[in-house]
PDB file of C-alpha atoms in Angstrom:
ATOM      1  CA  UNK D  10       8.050  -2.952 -12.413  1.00 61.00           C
ATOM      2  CA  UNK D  11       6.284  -1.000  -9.383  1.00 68.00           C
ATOM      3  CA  UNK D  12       2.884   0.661 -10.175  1.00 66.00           C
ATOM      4  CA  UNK D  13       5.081   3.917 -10.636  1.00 62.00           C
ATOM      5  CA  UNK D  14       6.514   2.152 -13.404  1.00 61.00           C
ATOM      6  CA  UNK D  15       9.587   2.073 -12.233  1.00 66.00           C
ATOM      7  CA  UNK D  16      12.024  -1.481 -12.328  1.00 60.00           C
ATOM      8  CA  UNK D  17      12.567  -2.513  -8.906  1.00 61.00           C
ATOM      9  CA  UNK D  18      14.806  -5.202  -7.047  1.00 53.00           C
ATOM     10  CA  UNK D  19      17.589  -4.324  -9.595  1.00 54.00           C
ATOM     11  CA  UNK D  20      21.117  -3.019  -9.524  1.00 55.00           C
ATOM     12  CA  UNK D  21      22.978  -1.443 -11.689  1.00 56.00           C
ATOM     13  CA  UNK D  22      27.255  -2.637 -11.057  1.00 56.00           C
ATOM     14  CA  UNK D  23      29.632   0.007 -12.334  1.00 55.00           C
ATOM     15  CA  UNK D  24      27.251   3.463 -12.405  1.00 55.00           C
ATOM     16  CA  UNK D  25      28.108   6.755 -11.654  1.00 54.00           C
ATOM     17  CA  UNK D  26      28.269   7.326  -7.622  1.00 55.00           C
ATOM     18  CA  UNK D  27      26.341   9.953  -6.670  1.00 54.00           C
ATOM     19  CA  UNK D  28      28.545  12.419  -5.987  1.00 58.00           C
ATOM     20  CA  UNK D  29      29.272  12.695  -9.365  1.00 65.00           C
ATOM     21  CA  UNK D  30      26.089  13.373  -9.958  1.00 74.00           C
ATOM     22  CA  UNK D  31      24.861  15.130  -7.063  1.00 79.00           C
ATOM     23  CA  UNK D  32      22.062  17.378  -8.688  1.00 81.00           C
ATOM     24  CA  UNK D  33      20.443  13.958 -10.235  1.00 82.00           C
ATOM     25  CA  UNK D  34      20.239  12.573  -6.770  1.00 83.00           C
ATOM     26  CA  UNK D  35      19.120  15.163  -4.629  1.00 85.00           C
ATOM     27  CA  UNK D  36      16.175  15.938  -7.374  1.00 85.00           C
ATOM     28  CA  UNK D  37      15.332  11.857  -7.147  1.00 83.00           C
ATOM     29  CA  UNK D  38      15.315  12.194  -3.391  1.00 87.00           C
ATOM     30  CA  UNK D  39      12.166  12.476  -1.443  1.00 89.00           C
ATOM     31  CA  UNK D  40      11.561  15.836   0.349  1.00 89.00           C
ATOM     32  CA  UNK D  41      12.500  14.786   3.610  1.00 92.00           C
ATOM     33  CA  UNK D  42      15.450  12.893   2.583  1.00 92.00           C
ATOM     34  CA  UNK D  43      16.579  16.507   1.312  1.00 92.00           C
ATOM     35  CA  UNK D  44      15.820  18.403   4.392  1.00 92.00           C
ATOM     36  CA  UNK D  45      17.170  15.810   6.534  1.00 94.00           C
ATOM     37  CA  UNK D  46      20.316  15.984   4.675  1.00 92.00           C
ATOM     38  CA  UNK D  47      20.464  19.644   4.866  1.00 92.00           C
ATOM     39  CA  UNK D  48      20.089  19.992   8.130  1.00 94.00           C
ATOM     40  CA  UNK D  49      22.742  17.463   8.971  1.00 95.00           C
ATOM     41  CA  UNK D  50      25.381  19.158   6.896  1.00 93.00           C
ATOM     42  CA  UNK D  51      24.362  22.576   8.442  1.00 94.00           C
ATOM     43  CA  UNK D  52      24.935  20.729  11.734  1.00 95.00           C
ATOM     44  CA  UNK D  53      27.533  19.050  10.832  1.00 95.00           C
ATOM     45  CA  UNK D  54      29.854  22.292   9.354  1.00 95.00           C
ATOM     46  CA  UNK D  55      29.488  24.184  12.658  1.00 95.00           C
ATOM     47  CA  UNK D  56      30.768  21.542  14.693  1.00 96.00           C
ATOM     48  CA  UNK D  57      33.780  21.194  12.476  1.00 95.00           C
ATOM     49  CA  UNK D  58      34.577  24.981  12.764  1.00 95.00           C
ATOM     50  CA  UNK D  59      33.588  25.176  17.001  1.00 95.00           C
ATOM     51  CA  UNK D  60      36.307  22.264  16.843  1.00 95.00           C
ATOM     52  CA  UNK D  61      39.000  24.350  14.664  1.00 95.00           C
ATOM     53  CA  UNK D  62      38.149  27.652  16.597  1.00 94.00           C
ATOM     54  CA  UNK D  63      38.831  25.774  20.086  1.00 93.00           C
ATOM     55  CA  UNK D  64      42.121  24.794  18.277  1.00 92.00           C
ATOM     56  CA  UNK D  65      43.019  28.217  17.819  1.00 89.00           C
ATOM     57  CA  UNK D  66      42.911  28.703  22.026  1.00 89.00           C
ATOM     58  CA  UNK D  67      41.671  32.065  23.421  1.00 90.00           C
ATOM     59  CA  UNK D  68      40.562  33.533  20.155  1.00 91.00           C
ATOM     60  CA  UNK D  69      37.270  35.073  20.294  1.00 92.00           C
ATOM     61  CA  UNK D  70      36.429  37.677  22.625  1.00 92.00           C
ATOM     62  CA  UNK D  71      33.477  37.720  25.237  1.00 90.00           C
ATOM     63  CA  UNK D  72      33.171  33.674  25.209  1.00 91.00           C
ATOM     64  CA  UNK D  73      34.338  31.225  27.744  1.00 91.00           C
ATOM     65  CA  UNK D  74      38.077  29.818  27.135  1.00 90.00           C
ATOM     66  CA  UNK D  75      37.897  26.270  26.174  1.00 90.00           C
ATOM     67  CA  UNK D  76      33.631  26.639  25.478  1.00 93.00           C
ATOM     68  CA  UNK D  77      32.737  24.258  22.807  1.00 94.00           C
ATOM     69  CA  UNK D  78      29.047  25.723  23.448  1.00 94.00           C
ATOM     70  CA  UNK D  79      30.238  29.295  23.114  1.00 94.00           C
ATOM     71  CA  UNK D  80      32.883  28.421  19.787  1.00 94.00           C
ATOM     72  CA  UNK D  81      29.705  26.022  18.210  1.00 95.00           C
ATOM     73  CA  UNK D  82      27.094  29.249  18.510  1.00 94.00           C
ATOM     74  CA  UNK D  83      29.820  31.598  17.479  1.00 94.00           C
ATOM     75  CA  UNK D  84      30.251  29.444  14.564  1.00 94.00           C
ATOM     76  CA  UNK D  85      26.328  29.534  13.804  1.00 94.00           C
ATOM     77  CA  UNK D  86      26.372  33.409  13.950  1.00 93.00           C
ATOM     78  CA  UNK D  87      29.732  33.504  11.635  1.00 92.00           C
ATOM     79  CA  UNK D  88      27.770  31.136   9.213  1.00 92.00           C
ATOM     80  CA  UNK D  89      24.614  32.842   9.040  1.00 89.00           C
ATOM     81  CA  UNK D  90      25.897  36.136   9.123  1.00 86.00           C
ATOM     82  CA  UNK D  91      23.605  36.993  12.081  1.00 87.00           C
ATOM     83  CA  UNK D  92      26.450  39.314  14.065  1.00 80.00           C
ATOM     84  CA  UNK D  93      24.820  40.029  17.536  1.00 84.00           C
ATOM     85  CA  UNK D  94      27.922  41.783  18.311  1.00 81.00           C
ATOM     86  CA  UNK D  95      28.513  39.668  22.085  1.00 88.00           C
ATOM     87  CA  UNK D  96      31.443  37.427  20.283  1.00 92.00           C
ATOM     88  CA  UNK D  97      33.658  38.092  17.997  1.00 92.00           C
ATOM     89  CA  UNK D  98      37.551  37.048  16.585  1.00 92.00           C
ATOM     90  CA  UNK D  99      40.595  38.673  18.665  1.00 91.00           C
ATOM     91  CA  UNK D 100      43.191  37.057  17.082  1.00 92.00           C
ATOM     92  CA  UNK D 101      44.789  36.599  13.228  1.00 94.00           C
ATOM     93  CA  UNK D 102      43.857  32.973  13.626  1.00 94.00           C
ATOM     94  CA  UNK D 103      40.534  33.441  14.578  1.00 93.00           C
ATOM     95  CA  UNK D 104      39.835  36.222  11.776  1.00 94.00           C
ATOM     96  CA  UNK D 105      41.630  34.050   8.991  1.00 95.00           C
ATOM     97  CA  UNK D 106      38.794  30.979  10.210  1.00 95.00           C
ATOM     98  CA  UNK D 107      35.837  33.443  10.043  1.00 94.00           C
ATOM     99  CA  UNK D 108      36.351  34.676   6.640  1.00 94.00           C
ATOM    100  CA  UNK D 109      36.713  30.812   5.351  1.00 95.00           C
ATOM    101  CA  UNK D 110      33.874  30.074   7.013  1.00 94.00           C
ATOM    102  CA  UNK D 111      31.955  33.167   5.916  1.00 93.00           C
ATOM    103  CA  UNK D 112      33.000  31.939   1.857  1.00 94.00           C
ATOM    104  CA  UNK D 113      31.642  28.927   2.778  1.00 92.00           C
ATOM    105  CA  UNK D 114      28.545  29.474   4.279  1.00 92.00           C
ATOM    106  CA  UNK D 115      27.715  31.872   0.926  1.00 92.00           C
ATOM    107  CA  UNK D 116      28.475  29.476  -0.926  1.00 93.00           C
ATOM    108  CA  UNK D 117      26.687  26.999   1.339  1.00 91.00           C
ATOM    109  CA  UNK D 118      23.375  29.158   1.314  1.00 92.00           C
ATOM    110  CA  UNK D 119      23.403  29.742  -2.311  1.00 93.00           C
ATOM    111  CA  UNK D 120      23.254  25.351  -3.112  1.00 91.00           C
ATOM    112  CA  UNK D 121      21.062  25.057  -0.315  1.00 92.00           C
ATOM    113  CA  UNK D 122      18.833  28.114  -1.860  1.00 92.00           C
ATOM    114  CA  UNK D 123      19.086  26.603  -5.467  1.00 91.00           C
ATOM    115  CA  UNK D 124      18.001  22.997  -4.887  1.00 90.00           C
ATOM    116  CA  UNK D 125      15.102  24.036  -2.380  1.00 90.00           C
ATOM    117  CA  UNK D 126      13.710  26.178  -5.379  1.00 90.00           C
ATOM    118  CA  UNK D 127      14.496  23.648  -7.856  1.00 88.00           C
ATOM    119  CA  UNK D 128      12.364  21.028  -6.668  1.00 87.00           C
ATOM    120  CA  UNK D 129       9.548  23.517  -5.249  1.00 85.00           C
ATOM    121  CA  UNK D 130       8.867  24.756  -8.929  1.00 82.00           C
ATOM    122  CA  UNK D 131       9.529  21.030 -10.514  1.00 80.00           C
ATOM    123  CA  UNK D 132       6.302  20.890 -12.376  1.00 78.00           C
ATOM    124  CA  UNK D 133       4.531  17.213 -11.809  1.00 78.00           C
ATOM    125  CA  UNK D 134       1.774  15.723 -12.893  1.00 80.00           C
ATOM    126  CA  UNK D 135      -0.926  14.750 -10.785  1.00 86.00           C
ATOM    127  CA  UNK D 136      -2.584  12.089 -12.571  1.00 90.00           C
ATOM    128  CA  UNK D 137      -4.661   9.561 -11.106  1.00 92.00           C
ATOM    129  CA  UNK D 138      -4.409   5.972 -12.660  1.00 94.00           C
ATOM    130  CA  UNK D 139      -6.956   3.163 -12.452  1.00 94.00           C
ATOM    131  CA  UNK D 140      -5.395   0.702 -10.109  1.00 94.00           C
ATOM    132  CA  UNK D 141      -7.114  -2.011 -12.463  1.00 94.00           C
ATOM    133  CA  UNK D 142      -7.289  -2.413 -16.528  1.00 95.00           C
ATOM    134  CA  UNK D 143     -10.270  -3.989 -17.981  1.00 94.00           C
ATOM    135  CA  UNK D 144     -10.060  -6.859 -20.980  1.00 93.00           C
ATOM    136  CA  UNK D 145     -13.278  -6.788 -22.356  1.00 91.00           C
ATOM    137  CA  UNK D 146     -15.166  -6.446 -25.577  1.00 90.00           C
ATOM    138  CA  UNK D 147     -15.913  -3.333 -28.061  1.00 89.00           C
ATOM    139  CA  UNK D 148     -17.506  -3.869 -31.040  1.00 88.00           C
ATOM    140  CA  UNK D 149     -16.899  -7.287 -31.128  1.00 88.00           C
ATOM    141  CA  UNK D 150     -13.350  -6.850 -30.984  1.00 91.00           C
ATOM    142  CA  UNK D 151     -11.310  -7.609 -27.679  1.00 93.00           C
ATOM    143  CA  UNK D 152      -9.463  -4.737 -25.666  1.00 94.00           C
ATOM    144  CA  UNK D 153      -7.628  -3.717 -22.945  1.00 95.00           C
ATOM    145  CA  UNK D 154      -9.267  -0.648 -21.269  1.00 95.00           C
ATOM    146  CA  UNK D 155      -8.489   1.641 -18.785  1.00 96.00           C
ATOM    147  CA  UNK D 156      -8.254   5.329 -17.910  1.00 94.00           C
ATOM    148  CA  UNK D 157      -6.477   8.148 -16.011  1.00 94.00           C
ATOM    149  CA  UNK D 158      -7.993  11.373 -14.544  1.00 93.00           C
ATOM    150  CA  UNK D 159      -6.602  14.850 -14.301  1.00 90.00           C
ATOM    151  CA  UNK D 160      -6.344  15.625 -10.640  1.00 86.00           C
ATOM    152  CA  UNK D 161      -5.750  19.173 -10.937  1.00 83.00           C
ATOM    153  CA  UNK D 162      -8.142  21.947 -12.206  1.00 74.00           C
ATOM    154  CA  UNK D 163      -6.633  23.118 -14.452  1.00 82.00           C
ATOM    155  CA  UNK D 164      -5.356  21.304 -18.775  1.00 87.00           C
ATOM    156  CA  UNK D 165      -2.916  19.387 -19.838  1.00 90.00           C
ATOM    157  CA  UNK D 166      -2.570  20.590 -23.409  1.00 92.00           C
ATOM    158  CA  UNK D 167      -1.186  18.471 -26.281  1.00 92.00           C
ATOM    159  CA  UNK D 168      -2.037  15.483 -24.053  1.00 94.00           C
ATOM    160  CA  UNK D 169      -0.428  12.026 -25.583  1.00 95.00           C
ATOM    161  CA  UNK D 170      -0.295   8.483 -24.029  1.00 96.00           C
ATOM    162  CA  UNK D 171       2.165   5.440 -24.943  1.00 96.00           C
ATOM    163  CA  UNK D 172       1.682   2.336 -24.104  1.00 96.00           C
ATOM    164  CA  UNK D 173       3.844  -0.863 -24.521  1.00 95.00           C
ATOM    165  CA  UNK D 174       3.788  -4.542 -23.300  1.00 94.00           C
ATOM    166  CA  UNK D 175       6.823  -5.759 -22.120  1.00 92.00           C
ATOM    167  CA  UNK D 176       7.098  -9.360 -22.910  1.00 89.00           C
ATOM    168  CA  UNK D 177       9.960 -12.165 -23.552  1.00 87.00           C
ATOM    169  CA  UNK D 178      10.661 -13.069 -27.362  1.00 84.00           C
ATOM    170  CA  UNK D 179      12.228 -15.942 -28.280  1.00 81.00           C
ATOM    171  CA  UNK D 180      14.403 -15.636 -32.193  1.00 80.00           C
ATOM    172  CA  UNK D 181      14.856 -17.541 -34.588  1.00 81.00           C
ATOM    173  CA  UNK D 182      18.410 -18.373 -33.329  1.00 84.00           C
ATOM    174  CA  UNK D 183      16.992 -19.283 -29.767  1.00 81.00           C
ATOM    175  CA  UNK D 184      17.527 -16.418 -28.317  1.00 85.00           C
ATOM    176  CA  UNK D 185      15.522 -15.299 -25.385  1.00 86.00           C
ATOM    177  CA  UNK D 186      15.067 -11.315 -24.615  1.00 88.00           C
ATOM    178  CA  UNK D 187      12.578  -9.003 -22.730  1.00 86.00           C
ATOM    179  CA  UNK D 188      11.492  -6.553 -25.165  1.00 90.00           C
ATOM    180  CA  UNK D 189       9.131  -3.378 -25.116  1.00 92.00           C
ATOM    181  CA  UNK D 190       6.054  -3.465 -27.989  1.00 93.00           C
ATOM    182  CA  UNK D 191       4.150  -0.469 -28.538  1.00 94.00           C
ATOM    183  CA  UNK D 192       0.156  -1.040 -28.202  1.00 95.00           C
ATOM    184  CA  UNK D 193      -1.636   1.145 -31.040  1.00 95.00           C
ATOM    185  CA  UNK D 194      -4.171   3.189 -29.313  1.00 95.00           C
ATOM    186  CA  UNK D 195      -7.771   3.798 -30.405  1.00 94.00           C
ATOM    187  CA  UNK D 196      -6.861   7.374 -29.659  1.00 94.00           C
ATOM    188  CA  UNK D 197      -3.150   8.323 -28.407  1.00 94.00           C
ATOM    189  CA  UNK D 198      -3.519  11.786 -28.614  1.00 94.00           C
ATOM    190  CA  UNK D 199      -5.465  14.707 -26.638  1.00 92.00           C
ATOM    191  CA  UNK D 200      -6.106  17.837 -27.764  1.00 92.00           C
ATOM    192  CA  UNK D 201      -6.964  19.053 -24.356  1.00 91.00           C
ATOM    193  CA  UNK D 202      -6.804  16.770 -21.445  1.00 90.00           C
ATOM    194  CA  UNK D 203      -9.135  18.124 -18.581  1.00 86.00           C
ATOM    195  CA  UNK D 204     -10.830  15.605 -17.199  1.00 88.00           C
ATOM    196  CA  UNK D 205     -10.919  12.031 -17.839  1.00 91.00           C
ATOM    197  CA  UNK D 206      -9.573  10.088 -20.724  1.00 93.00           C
ATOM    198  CA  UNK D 207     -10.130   6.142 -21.106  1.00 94.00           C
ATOM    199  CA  UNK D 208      -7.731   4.424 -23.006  1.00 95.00           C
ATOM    200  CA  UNK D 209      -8.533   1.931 -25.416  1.00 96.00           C
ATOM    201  CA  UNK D 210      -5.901  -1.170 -27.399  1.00 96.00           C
ATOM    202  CA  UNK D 211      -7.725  -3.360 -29.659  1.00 95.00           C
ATOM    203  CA  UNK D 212      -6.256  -6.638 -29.221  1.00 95.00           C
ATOM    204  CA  UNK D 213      -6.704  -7.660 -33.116  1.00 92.00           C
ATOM    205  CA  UNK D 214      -4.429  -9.743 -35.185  1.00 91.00           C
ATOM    206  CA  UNK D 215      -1.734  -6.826 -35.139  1.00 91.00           C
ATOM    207  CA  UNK D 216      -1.583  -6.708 -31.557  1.00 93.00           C
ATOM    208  CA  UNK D 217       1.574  -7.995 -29.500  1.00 92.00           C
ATOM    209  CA  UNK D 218      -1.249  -9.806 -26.792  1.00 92.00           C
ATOM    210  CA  UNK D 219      -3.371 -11.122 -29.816  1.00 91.00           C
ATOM    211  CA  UNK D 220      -4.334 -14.697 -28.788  1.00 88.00           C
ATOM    212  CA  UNK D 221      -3.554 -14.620 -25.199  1.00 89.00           C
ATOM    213  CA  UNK D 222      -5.010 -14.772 -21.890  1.00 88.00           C
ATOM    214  CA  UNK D 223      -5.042 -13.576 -18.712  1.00 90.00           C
ATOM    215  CA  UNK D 224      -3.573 -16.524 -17.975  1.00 90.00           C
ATOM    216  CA  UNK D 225      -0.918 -16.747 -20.572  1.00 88.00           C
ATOM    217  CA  UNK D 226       0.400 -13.006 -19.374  1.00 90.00           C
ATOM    218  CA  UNK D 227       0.998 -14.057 -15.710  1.00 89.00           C
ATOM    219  CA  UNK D 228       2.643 -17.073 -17.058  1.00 88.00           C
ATOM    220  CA  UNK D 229       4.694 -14.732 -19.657  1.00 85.00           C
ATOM    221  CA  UNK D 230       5.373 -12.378 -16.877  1.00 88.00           C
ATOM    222  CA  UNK D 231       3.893  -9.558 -19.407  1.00 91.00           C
ATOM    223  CA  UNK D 232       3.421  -6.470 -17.837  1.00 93.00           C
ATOM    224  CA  UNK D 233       1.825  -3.045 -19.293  1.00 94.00           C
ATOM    225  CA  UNK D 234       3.652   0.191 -18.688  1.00 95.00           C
ATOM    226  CA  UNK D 235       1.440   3.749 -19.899  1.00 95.00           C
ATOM    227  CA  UNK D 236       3.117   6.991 -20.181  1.00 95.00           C
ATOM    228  CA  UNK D 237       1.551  10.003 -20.320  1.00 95.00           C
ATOM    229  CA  UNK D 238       3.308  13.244 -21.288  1.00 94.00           C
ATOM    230  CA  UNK D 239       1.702  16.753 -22.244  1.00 93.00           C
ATOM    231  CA  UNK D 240       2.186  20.697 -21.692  1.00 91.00           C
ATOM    232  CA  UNK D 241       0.822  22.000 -18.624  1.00 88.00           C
ATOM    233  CA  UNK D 242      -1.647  24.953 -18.706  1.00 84.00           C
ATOM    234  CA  UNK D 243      -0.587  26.670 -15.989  1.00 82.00           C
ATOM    235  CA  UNK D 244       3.185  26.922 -15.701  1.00 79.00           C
ATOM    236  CA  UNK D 245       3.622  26.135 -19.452  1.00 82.00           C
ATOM    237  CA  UNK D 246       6.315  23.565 -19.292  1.00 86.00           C
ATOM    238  CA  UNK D 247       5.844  19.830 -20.030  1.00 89.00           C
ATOM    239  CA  UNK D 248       5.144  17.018 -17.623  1.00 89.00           C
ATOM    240  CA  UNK D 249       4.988  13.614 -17.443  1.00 90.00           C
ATOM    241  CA  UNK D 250       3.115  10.774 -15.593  1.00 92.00           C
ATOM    242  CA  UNK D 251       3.624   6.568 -15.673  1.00 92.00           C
ATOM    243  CA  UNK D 252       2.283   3.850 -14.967  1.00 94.00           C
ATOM    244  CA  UNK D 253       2.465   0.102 -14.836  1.00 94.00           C
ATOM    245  CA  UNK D 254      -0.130  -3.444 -14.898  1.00 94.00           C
ATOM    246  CA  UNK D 255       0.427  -6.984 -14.101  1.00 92.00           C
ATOM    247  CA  UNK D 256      -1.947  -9.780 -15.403  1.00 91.00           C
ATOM    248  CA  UNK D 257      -2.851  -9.661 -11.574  1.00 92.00           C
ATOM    249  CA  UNK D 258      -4.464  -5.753 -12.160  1.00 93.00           C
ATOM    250  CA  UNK D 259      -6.309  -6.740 -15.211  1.00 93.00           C
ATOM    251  CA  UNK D 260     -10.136  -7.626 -14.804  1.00 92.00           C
ATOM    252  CA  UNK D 261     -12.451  -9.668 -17.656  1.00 91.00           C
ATOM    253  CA  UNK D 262     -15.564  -8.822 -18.702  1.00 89.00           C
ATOM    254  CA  UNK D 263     -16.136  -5.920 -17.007  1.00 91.00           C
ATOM    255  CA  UNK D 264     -16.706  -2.255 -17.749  1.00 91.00           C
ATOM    256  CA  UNK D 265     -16.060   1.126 -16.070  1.00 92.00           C
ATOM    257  CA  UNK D 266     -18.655   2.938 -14.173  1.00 91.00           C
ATOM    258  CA  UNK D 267     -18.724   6.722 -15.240  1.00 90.00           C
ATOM    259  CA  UNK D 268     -17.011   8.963 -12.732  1.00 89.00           C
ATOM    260  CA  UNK D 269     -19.415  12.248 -13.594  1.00 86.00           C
ATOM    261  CA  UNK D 270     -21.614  12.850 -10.883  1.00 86.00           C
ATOM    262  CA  UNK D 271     -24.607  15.267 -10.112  1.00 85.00           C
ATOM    263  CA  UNK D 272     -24.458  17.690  -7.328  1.00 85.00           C
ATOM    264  CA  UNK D 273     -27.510  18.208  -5.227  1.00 86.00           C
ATOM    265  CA  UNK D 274     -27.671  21.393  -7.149  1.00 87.00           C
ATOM    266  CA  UNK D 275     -27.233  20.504 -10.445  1.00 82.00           C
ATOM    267  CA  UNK D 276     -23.874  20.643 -11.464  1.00 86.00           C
ATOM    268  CA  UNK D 277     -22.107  17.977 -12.657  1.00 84.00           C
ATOM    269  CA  UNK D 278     -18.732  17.327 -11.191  1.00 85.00           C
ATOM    270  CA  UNK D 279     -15.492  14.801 -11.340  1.00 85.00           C
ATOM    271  CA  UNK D 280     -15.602  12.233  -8.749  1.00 88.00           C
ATOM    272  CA  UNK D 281     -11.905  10.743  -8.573  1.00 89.00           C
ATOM    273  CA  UNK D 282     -12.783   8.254  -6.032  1.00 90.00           C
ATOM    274  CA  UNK D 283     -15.001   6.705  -8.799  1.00 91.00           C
ATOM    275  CA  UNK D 284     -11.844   6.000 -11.387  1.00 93.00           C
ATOM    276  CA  UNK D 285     -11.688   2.277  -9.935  1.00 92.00           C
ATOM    277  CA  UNK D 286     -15.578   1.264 -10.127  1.00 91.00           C
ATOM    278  CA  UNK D 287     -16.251  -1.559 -12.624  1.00 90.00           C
ATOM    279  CA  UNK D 288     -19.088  -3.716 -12.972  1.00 89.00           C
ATOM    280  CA  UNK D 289     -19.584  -6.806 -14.650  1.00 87.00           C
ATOM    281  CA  UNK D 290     -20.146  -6.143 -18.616  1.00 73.00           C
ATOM    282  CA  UNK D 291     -23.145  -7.759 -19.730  1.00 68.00           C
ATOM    283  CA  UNK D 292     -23.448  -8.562 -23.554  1.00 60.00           C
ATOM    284  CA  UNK D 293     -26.375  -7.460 -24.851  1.00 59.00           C
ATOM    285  CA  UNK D 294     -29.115 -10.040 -25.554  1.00 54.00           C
ATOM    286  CA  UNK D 295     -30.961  -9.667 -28.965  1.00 55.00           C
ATOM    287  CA  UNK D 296     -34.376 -10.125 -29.174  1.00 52.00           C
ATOM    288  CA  UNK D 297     -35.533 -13.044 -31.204  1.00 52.00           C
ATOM    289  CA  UNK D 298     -37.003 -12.283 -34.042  1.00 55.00           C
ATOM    290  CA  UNK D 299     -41.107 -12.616 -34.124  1.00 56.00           C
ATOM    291  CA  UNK D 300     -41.871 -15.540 -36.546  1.00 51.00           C
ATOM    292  CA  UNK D 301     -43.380 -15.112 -39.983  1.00 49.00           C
ATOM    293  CA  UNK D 302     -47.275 -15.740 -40.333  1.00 51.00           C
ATOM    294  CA  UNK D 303     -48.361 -19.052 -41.323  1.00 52.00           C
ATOM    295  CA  UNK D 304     -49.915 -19.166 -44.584  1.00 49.00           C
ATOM    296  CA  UNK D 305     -53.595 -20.513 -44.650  1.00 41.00           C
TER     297      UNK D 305
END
């Protein structure tokens, strides 16, 4: 999986093209993929209709016979409805191609309208991730720590976080398959997520990674995936973020540095630079105990 959490390098034989499901794509696609494509098929219709107006010969009025310059812009105008009155259709030909094209810019304008709105109000998360986890100790007990930050001022209400190992598993028939196992959190849920929130797993005798080592999960090719979903404050609909570890992101015997600052005037404030900082964790040393008196 990427960091995104998302599987790369794979293929899937047999799917649905994507004209079949068109919408799907063009909300996957980046922004500029979109505009790009927009663009082209704007281009791309008005050449097709200068090219079928030229067929029709000396059809539309004040332009140059034979013009593919004059027939392209006359097709732009048609399209976009813009009408500066200088060209226009003379013959039954020429208005029969102008109302077609007129249908099909509206119709055109009104796609072109609805997915530009669609994925300007997509809500998204913006969650920042710690590019490393921690294994490291709590209470005695081993974990594996690390923590996400709301990038946005604003809450995440109803805030809850999943997180699962994915890991082969060999049955008792011989079997080998990759399989998700859910990590139980020290707390899954947030009531209100604001700020920051560090997530905890106790690696105890319940837990798939019970027994094993950094080591042992590159070997096992285990890898962590974290998936946070909640309500958003602000436009009220939910959201979702992800995110995925390698053995190669995960750091031993270390602890996160707190990402709460102090302004020069007092406040205190978020620093999301800080969501990476560790520093080596240092078990604390007991004092020996002072030794009883002698008796005389």
């Amino acid at each position: 999986m990427t960091r995104s959490g998302e599987f790369a390098g794979v293929t899937v034989q047999g799917q649905i093209t994507s004209w079949h499901d068109f919408y799907h794509s063009v909300m996957k696609a980046r922004w500029p993929v979109v505009a790009l494509s927009l663009f082209t098929a704007y281009l791309g219709t008005n050449l097709v209709f200068a090219g079928l107006y030229l067929l029709g010969g000396d059809d539309i009025a004040n332009a140059e016979p034979g013009s593919f310059t004059d027939a392209f812009f006359f097709s732009v105008q048609t399209m976009a409805t813009i009408g500066y009155g200088a060209m226009a259709p003379k013959t039954l030909y020429a208005h029969v191609l102008v109302t077609v094209e007129a249908i099909f810019g509206l119709f055109g304008l009104a796609l072109a309208t609805g997915i530009v709105f669609a994925k300007f109000a997509r809500p998204l998360a913006r969650v920042a991730w710690s590019e490393v986890a921690l294994l490291t100790k709590r209470n005695g007990i081993p974990h594996l720590v690390f923590r996400v930050a709301n990038a946005r001022a604003n809450q995440i209400v109803e805030a809850s976080m999943r997180v699962c190992a994915l890991k082969f598993e060999t049955t008792s028939e011989g079997e080998r398959m990759r399989r998700f196992f859910d990590l139980n959190l020290v707390r899954a849920n947030n009531p209100i997520f604001a700020m920051t929130w560090t997530v905890m797993h106790p690696i105890d005798e319940h837990s798939p990674l019970h027994g094993m080592t950094i080591e042992d999960l590159g070997q096992g090719n285990v890898e962590i995936l974290a998936i946070l979903t909640g309500l958003d404050s602000t436009f009220g609909q939910t959201i979702h973020a992800r995110y995925a570890y390698a053995a190669d992101d995960i750091v031993e015997n270390a602890r996160f540095e707190d990402m709460i600052v102090v302004r020069p005037d007092g406040r205190r404030a978020l620093d999301i630079t800080r969501i990476n900082l560790c520093v080596p964790h240092e078990p604390k040393v007991e004092a020996a105990p002072d030794e009883a008196p002698k008796a005389a």
